[in-house]
PDB file of C-alpha atoms in Angstrom:
ATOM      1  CA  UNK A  27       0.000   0.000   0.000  1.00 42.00           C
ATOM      2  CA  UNK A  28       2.873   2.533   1.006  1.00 44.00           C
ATOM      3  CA  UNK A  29       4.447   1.819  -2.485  1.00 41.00           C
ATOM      4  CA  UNK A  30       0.984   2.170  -4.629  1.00 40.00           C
ATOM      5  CA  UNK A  31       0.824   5.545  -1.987  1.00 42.00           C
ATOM      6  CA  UNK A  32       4.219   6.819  -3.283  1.00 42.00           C
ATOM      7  CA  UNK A  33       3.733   5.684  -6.820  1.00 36.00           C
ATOM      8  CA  UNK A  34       0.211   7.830  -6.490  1.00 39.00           C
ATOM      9  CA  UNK A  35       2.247  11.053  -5.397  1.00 44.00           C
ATOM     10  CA  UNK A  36       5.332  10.876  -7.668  1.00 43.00           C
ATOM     11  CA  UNK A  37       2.435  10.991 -10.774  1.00 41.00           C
ATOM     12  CA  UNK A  38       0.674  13.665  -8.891  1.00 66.00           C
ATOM     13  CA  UNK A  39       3.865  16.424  -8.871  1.00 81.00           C
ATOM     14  CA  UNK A  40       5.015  18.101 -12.017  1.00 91.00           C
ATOM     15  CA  UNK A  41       8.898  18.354 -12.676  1.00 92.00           C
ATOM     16  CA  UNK A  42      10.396  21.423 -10.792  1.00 89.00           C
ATOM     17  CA  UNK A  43      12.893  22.283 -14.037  1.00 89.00           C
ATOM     18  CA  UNK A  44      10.740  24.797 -16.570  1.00 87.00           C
ATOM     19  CA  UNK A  45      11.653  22.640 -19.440  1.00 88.00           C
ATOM     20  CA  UNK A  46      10.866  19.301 -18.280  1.00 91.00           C
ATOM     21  CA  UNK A  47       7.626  20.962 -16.716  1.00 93.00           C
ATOM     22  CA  UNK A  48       6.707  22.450 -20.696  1.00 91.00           C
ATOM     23  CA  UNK A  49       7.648  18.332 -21.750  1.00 93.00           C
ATOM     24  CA  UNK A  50       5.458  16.816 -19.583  1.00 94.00           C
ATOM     25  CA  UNK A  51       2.467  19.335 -20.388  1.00 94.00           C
ATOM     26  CA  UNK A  52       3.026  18.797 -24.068  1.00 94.00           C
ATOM     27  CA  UNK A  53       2.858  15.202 -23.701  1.00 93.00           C
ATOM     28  CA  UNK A  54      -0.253  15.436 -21.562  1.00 93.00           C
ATOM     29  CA  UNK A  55      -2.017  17.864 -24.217  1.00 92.00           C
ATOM     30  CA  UNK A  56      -1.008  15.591 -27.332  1.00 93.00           C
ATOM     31  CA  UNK A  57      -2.709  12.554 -25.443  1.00 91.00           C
ATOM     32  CA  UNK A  58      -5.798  14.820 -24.276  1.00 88.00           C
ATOM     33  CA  UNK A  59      -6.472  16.243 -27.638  1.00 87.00           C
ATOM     34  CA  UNK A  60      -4.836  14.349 -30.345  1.00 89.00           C
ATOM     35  CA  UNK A  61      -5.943  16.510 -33.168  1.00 88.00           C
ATOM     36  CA  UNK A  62      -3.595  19.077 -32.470  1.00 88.00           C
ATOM     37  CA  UNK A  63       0.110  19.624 -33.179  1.00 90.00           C
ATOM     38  CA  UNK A  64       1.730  20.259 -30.425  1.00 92.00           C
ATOM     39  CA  UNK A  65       5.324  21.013 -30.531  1.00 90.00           C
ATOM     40  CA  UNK A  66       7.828  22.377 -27.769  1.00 90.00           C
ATOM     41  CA  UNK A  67       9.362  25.600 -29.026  1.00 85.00           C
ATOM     42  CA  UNK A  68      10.849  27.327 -25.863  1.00 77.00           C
ATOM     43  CA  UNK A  69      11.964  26.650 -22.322  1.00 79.00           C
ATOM     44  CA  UNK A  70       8.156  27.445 -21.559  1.00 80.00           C
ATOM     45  CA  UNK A  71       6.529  27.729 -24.895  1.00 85.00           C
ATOM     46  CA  UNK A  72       4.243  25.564 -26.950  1.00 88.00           C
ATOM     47  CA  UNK A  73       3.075  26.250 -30.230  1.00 86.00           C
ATOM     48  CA  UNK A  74      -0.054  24.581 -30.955  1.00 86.00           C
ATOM     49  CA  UNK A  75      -1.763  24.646 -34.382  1.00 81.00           C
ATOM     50  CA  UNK A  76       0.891  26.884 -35.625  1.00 75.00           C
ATOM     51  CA  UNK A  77      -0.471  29.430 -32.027  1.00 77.00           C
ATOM     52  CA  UNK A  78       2.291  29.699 -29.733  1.00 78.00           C
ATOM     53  CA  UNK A  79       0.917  29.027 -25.973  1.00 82.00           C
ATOM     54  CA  UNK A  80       2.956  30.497 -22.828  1.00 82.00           C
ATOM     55  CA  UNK A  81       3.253  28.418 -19.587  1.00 86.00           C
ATOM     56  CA  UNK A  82       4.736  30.431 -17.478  1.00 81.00           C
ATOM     57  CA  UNK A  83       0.919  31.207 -15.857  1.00 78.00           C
ATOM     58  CA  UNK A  84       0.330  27.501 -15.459  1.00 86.00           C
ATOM     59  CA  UNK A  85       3.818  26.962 -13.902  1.00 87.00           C
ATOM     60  CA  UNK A  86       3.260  29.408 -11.123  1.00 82.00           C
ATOM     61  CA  UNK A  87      -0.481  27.817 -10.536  1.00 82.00           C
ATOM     62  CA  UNK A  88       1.459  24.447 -10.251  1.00 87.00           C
ATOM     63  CA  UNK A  89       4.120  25.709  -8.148  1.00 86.00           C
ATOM     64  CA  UNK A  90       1.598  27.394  -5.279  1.00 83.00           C
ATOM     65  CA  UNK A  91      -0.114  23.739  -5.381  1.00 84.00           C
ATOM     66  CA  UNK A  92       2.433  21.027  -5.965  1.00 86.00           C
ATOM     67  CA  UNK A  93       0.915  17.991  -4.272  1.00 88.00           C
ATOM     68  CA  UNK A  94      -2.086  18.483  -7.011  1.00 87.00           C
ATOM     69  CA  UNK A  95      -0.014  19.390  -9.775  1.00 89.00           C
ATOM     70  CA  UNK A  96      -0.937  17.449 -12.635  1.00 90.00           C
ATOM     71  CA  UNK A  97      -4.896  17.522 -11.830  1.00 89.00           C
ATOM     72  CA  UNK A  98      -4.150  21.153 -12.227  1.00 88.00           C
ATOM     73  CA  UNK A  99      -2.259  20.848 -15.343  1.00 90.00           C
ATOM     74  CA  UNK A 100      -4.959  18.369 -16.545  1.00 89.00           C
ATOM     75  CA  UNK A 101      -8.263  20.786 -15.593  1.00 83.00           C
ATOM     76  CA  UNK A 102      -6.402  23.620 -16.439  1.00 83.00           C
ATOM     77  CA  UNK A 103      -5.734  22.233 -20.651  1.00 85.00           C
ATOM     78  CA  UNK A 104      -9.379  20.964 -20.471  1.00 81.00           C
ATOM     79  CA  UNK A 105     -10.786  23.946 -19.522  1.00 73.00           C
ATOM     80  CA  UNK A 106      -8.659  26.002 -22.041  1.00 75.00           C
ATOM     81  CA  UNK A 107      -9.513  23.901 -25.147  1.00 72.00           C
ATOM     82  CA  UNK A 108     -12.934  22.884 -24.346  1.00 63.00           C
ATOM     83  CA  UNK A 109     -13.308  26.503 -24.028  1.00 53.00           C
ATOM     84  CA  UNK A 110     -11.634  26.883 -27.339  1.00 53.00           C
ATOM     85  CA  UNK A 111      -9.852  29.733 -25.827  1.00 56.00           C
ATOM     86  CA  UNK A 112      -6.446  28.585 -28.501  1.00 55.00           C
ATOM     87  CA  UNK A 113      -8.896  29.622 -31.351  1.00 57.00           C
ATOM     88  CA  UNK A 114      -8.762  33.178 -31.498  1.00 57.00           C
ATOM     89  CA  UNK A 115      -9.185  32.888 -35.728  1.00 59.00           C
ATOM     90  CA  UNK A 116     -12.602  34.126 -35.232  1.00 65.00           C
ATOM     91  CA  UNK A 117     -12.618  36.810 -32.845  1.00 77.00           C
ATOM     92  CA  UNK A 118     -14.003  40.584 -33.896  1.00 86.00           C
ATOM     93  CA  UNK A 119     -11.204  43.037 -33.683  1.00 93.00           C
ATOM     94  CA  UNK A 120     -13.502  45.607 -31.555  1.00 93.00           C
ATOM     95  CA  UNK A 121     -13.598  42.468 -29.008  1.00 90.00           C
ATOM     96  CA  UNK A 122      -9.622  42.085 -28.728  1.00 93.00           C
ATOM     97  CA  UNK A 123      -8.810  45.613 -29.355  1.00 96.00           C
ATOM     98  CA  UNK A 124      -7.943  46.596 -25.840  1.00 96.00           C
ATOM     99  CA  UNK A 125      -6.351  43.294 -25.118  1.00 95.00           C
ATOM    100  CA  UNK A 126      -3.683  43.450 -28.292  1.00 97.00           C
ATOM    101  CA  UNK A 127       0.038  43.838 -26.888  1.00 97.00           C
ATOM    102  CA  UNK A 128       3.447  43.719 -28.176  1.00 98.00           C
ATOM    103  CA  UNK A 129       6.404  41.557 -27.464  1.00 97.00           C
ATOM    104  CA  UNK A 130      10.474  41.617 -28.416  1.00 98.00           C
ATOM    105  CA  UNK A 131      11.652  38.663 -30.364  1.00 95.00           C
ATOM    106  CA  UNK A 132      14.732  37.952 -31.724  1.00 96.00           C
ATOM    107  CA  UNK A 133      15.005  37.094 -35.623  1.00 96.00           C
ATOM    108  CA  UNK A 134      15.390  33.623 -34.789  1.00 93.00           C
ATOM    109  CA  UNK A 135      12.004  33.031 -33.944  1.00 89.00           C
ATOM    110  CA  UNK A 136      11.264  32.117 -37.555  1.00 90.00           C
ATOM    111  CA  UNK A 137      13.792  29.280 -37.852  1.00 86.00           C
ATOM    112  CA  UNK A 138      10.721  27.358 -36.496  1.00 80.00           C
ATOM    113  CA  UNK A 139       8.122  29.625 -37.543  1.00 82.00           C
ATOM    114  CA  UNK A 140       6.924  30.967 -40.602  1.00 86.00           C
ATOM    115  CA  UNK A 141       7.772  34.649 -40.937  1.00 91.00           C
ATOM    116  CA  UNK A 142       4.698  34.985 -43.516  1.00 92.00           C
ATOM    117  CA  UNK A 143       2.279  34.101 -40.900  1.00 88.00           C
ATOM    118  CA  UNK A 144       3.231  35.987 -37.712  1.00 91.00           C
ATOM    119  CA  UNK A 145       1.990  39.479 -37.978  1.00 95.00           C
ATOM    120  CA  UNK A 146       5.267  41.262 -36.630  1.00 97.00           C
ATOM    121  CA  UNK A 147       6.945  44.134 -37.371  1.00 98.00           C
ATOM    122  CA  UNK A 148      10.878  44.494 -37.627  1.00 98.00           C
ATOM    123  CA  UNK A 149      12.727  46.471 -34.834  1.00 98.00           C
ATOM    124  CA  UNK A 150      16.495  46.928 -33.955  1.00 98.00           C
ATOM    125  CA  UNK A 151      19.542  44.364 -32.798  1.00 98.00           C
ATOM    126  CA  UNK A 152      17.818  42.021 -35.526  1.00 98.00           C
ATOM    127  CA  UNK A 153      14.789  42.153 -33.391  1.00 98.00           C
ATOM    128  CA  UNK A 154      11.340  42.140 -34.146  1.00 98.00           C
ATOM    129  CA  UNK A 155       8.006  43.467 -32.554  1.00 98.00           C
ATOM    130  CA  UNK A 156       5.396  40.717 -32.383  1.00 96.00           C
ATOM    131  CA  UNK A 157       1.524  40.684 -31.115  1.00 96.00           C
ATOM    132  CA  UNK A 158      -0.593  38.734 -28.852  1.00 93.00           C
ATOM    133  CA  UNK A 159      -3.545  39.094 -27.513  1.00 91.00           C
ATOM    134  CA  UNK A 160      -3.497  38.538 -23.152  1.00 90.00           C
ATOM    135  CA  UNK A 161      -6.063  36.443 -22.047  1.00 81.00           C
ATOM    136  CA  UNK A 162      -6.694  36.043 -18.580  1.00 75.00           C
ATOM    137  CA  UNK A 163      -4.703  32.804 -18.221  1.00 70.00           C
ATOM    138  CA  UNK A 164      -2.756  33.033 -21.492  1.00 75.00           C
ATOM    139  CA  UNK A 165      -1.285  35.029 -23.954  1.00 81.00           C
ATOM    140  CA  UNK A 166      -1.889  33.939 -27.753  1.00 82.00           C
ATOM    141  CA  UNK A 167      -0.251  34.900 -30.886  1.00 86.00           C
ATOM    142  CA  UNK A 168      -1.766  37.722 -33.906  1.00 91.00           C
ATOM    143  CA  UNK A 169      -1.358  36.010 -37.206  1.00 88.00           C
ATOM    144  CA  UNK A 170      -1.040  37.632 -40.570  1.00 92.00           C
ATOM    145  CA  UNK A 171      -4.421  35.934 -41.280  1.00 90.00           C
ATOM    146  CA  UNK A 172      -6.211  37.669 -38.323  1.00 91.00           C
ATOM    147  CA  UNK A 173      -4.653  41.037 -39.357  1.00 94.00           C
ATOM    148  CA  UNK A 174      -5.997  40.737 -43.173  1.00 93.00           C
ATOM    149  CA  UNK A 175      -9.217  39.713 -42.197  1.00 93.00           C
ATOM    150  CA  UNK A 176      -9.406  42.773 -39.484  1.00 95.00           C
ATOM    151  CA  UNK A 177      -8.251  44.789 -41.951  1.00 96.00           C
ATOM    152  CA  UNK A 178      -5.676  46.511 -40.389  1.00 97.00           C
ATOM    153  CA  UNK A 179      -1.992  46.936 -41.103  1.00 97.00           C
ATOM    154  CA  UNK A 180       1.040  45.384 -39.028  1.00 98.00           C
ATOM    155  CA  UNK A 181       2.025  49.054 -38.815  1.00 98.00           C
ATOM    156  CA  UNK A 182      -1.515  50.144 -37.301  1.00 98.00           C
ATOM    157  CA  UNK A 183      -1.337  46.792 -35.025  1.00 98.00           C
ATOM    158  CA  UNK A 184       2.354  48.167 -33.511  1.00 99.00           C
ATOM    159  CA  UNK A 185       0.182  51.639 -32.868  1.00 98.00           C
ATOM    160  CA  UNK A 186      -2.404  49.594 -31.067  1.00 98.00           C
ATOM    161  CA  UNK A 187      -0.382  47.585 -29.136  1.00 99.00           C
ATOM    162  CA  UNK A 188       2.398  50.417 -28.029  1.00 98.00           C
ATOM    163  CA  UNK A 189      -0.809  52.591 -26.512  1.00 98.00           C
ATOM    164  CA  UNK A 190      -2.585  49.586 -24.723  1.00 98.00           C
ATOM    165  CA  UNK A 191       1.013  48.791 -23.533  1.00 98.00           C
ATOM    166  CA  UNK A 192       1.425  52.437 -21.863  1.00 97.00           C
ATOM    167  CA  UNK A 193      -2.245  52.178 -20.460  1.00 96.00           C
ATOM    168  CA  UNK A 194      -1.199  48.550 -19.024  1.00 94.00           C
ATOM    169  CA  UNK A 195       0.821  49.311 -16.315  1.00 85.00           C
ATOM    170  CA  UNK A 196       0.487  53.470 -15.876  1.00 82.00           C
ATOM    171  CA  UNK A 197       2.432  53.312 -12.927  1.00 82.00           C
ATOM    172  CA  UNK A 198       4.951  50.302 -12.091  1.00 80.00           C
ATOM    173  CA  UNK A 199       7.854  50.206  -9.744  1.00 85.00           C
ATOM    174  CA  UNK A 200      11.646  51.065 -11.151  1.00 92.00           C
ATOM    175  CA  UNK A 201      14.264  50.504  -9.018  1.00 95.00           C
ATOM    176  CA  UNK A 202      17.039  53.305  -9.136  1.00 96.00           C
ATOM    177  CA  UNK A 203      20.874  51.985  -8.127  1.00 96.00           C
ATOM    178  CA  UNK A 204      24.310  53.684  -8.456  1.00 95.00           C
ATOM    179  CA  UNK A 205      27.015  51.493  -9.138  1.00 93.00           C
ATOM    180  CA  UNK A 206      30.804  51.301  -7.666  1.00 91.00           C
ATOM    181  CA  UNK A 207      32.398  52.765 -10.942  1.00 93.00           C
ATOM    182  CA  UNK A 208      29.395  56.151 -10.802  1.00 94.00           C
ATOM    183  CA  UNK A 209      27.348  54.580 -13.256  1.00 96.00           C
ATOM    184  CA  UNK A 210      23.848  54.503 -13.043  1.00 97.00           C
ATOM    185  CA  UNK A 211      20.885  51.784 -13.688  1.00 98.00           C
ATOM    186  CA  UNK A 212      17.294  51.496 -13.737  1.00 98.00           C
ATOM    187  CA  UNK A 213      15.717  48.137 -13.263  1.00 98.00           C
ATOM    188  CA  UNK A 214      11.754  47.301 -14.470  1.00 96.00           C
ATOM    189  CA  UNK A 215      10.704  43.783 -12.294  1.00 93.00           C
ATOM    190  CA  UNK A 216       7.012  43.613 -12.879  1.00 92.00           C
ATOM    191  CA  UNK A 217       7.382  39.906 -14.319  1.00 90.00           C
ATOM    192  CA  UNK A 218       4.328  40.386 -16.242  1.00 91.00           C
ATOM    193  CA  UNK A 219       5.598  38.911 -19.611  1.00 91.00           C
ATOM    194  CA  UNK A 220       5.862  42.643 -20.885  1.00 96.00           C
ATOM    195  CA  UNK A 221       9.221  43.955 -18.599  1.00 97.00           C
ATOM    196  CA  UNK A 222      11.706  43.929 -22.379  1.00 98.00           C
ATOM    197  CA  UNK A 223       8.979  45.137 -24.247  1.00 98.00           C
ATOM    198  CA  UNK A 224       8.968  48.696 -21.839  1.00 98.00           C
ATOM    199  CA  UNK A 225      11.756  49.401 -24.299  1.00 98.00           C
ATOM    200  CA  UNK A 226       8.574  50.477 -26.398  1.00 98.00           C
ATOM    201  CA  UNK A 227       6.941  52.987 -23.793  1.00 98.00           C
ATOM    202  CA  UNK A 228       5.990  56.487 -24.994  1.00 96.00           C
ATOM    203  CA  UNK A 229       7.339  58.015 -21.961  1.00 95.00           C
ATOM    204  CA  UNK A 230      10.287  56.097 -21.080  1.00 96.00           C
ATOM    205  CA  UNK A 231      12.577  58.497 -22.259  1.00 98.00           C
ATOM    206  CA  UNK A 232      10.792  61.863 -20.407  1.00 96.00           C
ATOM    207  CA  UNK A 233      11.306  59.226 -17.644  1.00 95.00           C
ATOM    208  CA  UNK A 234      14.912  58.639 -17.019  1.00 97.00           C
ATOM    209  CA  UNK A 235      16.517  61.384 -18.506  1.00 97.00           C
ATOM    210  CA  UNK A 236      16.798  63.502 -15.761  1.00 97.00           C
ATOM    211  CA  UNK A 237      18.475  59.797 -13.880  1.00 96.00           C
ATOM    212  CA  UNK A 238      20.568  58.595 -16.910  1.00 98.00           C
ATOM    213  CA  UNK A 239      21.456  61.723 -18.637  1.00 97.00           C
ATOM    214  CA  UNK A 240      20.302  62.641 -22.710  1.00 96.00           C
ATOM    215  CA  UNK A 241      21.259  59.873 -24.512  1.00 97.00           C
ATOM    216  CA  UNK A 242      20.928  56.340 -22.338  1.00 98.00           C
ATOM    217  CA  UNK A 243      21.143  52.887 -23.360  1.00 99.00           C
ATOM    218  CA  UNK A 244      18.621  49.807 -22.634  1.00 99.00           C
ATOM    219  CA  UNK A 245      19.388  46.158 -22.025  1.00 99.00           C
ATOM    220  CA  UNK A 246      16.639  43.180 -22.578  1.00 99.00           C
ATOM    221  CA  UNK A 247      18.474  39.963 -22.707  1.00 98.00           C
ATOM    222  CA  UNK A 248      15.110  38.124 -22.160  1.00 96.00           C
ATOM    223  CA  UNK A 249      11.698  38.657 -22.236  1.00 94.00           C
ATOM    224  CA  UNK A 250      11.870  39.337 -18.117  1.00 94.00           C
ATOM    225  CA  UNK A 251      14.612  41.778 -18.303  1.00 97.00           C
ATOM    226  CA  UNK A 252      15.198  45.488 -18.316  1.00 98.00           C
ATOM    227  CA  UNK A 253      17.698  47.364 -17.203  1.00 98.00           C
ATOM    228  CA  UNK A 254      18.211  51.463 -18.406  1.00 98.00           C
ATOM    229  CA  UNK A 255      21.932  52.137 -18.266  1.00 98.00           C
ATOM    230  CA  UNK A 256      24.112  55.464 -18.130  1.00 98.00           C
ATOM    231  CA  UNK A 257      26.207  55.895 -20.985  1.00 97.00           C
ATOM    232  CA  UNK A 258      29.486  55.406 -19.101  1.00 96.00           C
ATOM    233  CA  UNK A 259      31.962  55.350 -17.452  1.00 97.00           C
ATOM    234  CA  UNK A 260      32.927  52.924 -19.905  1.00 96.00           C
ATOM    235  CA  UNK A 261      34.178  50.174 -16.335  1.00 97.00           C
ATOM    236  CA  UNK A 262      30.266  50.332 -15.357  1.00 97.00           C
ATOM    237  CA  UNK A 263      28.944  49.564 -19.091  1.00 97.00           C
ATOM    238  CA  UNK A 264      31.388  46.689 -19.791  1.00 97.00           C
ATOM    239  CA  UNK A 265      30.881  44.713 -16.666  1.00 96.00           C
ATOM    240  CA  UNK A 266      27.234  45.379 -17.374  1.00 96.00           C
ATOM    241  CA  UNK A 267      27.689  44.189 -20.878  1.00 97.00           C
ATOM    242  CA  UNK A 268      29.050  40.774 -19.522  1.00 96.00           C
ATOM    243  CA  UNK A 269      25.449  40.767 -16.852  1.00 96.00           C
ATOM    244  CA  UNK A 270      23.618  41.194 -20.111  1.00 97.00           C
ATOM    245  CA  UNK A 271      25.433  38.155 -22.344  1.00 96.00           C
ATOM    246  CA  UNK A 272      25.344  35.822 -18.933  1.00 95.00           C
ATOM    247  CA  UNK A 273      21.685  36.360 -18.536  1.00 96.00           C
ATOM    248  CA  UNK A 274      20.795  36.004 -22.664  1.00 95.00           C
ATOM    249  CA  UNK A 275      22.509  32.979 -22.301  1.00 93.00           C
ATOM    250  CA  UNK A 276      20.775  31.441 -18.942  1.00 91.00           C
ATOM    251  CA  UNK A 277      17.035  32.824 -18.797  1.00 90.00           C
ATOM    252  CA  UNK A 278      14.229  31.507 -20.594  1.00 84.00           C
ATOM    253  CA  UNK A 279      12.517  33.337 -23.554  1.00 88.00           C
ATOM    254  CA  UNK A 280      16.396  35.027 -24.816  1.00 93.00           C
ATOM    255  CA  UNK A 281      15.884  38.354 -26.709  1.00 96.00           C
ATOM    256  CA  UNK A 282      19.515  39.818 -27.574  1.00 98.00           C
ATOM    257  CA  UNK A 283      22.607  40.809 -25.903  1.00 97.00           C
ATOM    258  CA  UNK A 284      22.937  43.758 -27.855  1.00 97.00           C
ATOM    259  CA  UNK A 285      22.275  47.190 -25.990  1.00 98.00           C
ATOM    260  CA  UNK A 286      19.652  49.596 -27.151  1.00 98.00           C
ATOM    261  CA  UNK A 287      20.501  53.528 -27.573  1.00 98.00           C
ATOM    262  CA  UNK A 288      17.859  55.644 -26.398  1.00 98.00           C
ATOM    263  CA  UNK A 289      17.269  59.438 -27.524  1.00 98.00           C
ATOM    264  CA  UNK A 290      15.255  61.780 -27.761  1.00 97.00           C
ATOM    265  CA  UNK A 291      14.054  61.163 -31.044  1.00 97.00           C
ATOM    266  CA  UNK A 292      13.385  57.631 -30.440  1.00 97.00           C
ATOM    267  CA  UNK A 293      15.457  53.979 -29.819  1.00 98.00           C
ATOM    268  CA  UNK A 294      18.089  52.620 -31.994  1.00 98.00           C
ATOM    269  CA  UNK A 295      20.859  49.713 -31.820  1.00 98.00           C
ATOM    270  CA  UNK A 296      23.526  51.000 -29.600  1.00 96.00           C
ATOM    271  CA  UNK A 297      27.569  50.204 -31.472  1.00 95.00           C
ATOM    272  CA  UNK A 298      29.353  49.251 -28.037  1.00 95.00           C
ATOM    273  CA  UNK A 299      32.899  50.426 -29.251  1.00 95.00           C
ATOM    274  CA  UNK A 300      31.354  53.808 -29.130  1.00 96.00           C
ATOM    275  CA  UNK A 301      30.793  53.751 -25.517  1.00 96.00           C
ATOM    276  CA  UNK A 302      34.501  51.990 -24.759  1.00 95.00           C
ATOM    277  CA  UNK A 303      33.024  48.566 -24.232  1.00 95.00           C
ATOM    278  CA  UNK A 304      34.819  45.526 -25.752  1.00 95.00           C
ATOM    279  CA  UNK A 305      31.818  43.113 -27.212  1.00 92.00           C
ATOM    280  CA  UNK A 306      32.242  39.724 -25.748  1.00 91.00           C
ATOM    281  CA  UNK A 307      31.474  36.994 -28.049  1.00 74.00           C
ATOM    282  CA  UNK A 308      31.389  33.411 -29.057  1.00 61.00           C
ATOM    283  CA  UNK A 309      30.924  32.730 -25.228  1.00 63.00           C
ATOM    284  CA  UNK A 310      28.642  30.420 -23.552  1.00 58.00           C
ATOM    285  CA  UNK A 311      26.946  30.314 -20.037  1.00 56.00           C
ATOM    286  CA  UNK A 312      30.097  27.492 -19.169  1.00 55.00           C
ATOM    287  CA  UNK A 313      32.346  30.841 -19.724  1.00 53.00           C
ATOM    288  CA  UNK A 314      30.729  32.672 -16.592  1.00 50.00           C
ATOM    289  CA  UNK A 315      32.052  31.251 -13.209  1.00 48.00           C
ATOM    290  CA  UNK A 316      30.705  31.514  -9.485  1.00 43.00           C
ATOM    291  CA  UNK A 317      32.915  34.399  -8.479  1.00 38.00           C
ATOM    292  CA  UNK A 318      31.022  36.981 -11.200  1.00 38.00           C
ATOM    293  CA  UNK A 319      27.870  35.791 -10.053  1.00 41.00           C
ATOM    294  CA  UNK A 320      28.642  37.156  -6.588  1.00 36.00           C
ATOM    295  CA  UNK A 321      29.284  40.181  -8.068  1.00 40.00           C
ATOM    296  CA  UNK A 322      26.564  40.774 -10.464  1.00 42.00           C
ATOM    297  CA  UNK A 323      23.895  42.563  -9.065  1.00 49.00           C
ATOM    298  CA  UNK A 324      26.563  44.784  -7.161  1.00 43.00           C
ATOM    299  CA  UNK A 325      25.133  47.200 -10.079  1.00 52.00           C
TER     300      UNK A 325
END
């Protein structure tokens, strides 16, 4: 009896790691609704009929209740597809208007997806701006399809999503910290999915100027990250730098380790040599060691 009891309770958790907690729901939604094709593009991130489906909300459900965790996993992907909440084809665009918001992706994104059918625009650092529509418990992609049949263009989708973006989150904390060298950051934690894509706030530059100085620079090495930067001393911005390529290379959802220039006539992709930074490349996560990470949020 104790071993059926253990046996009972090991199938009842979910895997801790992100990834193998995204495996184990993919395999559970290919064997709850065949039909679909499911496939694992991210450390969190499904894409299912060609939609891409985010976890992270289910994760941190699972991880408040771990002792039920796949009966929450399990009501939680029957509820969302006999719902048909992943079928957003035939929604009006008055309906998801207000609930249209932007994201930063890298270019890569369409080595497994087709660039054709992802309404996006193209941004900086070999970036792009995509669109999704939030749902309560899930954010799903805009296609091209949905755009043509709204009638709108990806152009007057960006204008959509950049105003509900600034209407989101009016006012959100920013942490303000002066480093050893006399630099100086800003740091955006709201962990709402949107803290890289702040990068494309009206009023971010009216709102650290008179912090960072005229000309600043912006670093999103995942989709969880932002940090506004000084533009020197040049010590400050390259042990920075280094923060920004250890972090693209160990969170989930990676966006670029470039930095972003911001003025005031808009955002651009900042050249590092120009601000006396050496560009560290062809490096992996195996290339950072224990003794920088006790140093890396002495910002």
């Amino acid at each position: 009896m104790g071993k059926a009891a253990d046996e009972g309770s090991a199938m009842a958790h979910m895997p801790k790691e992100l990834n193998k907690f995204a495996e184990q729901v993919a395999a559970m939604l290919r064997r709850l609704q065949p039909e679909y094709a499911v496939k694992l593009i991210g450390t969190s991130e499904l894409l299912v009929d060609g939609r891409r489906l985010d976890l992270d909300n289910l994760y941190r459900m699972v991880s408040h209740d771990e002792m039920r965790g796949q009966e929450i996993v399990e009501h939680y992907l029957e509820q969302l597809f006999s719902d048909d909440s992943i079928d957003q084809s035939d929604m009006s665009f008055d309906l998801v208007r207000s609930r249209i918001m932007p994201r930063i992706q890298p270019e890569s994104i369409f080595e497994h997806l087709s660039r054709e059918l992802v309404a996006h625009v193209p941004f900086v650092n070999n970036t792009v701006i995509v669109f999704v529509t939030d749902l309560p418990n899930m954010t799903v992609s805009i296609t091209t399809e949905q755009m043509i049949r709204w009638g709108i263009t990806a152009e007057e989708l960006e204008e959509i999503a950049r105003e509900n973006l600034d209407c989101y989150t009016p006012q959100f904390d920013m942490q303000f910290v002066e480093s050893k060298e006399g630099g100086q950051a800003a740091i955006i934690g709201e962990q709402d999915g949107y803290d890289a894509a702040r990068v494309l706030l009206s009023g971010l530059y009216n709102s650290l100027v008179d912090r960072l100085g005229p000309d600043f620079l912006v670093a999103i090495p995942a989709r969880d990250m932002f940090v506004a930067l000084s533009a020197g001393p040049s010590p400050f911005l390259q042990r920075l730098h280094r923060r920004v390529v250890q972090d693209y290379n160990r969170l989930p959802y990676p966006i670029t380790d470039e930095l972003f220039l911001v003025t005031r006539d808009g955002v651009a992709g900042a050249v590092l040599e120009d601000f006396g930074v050496q560009k560290l490349e062809g490096i992996g996560p195996e290339a950072f060691d224990e003794g920088y990470d006790e140093d890396r949020d002495a910002a």
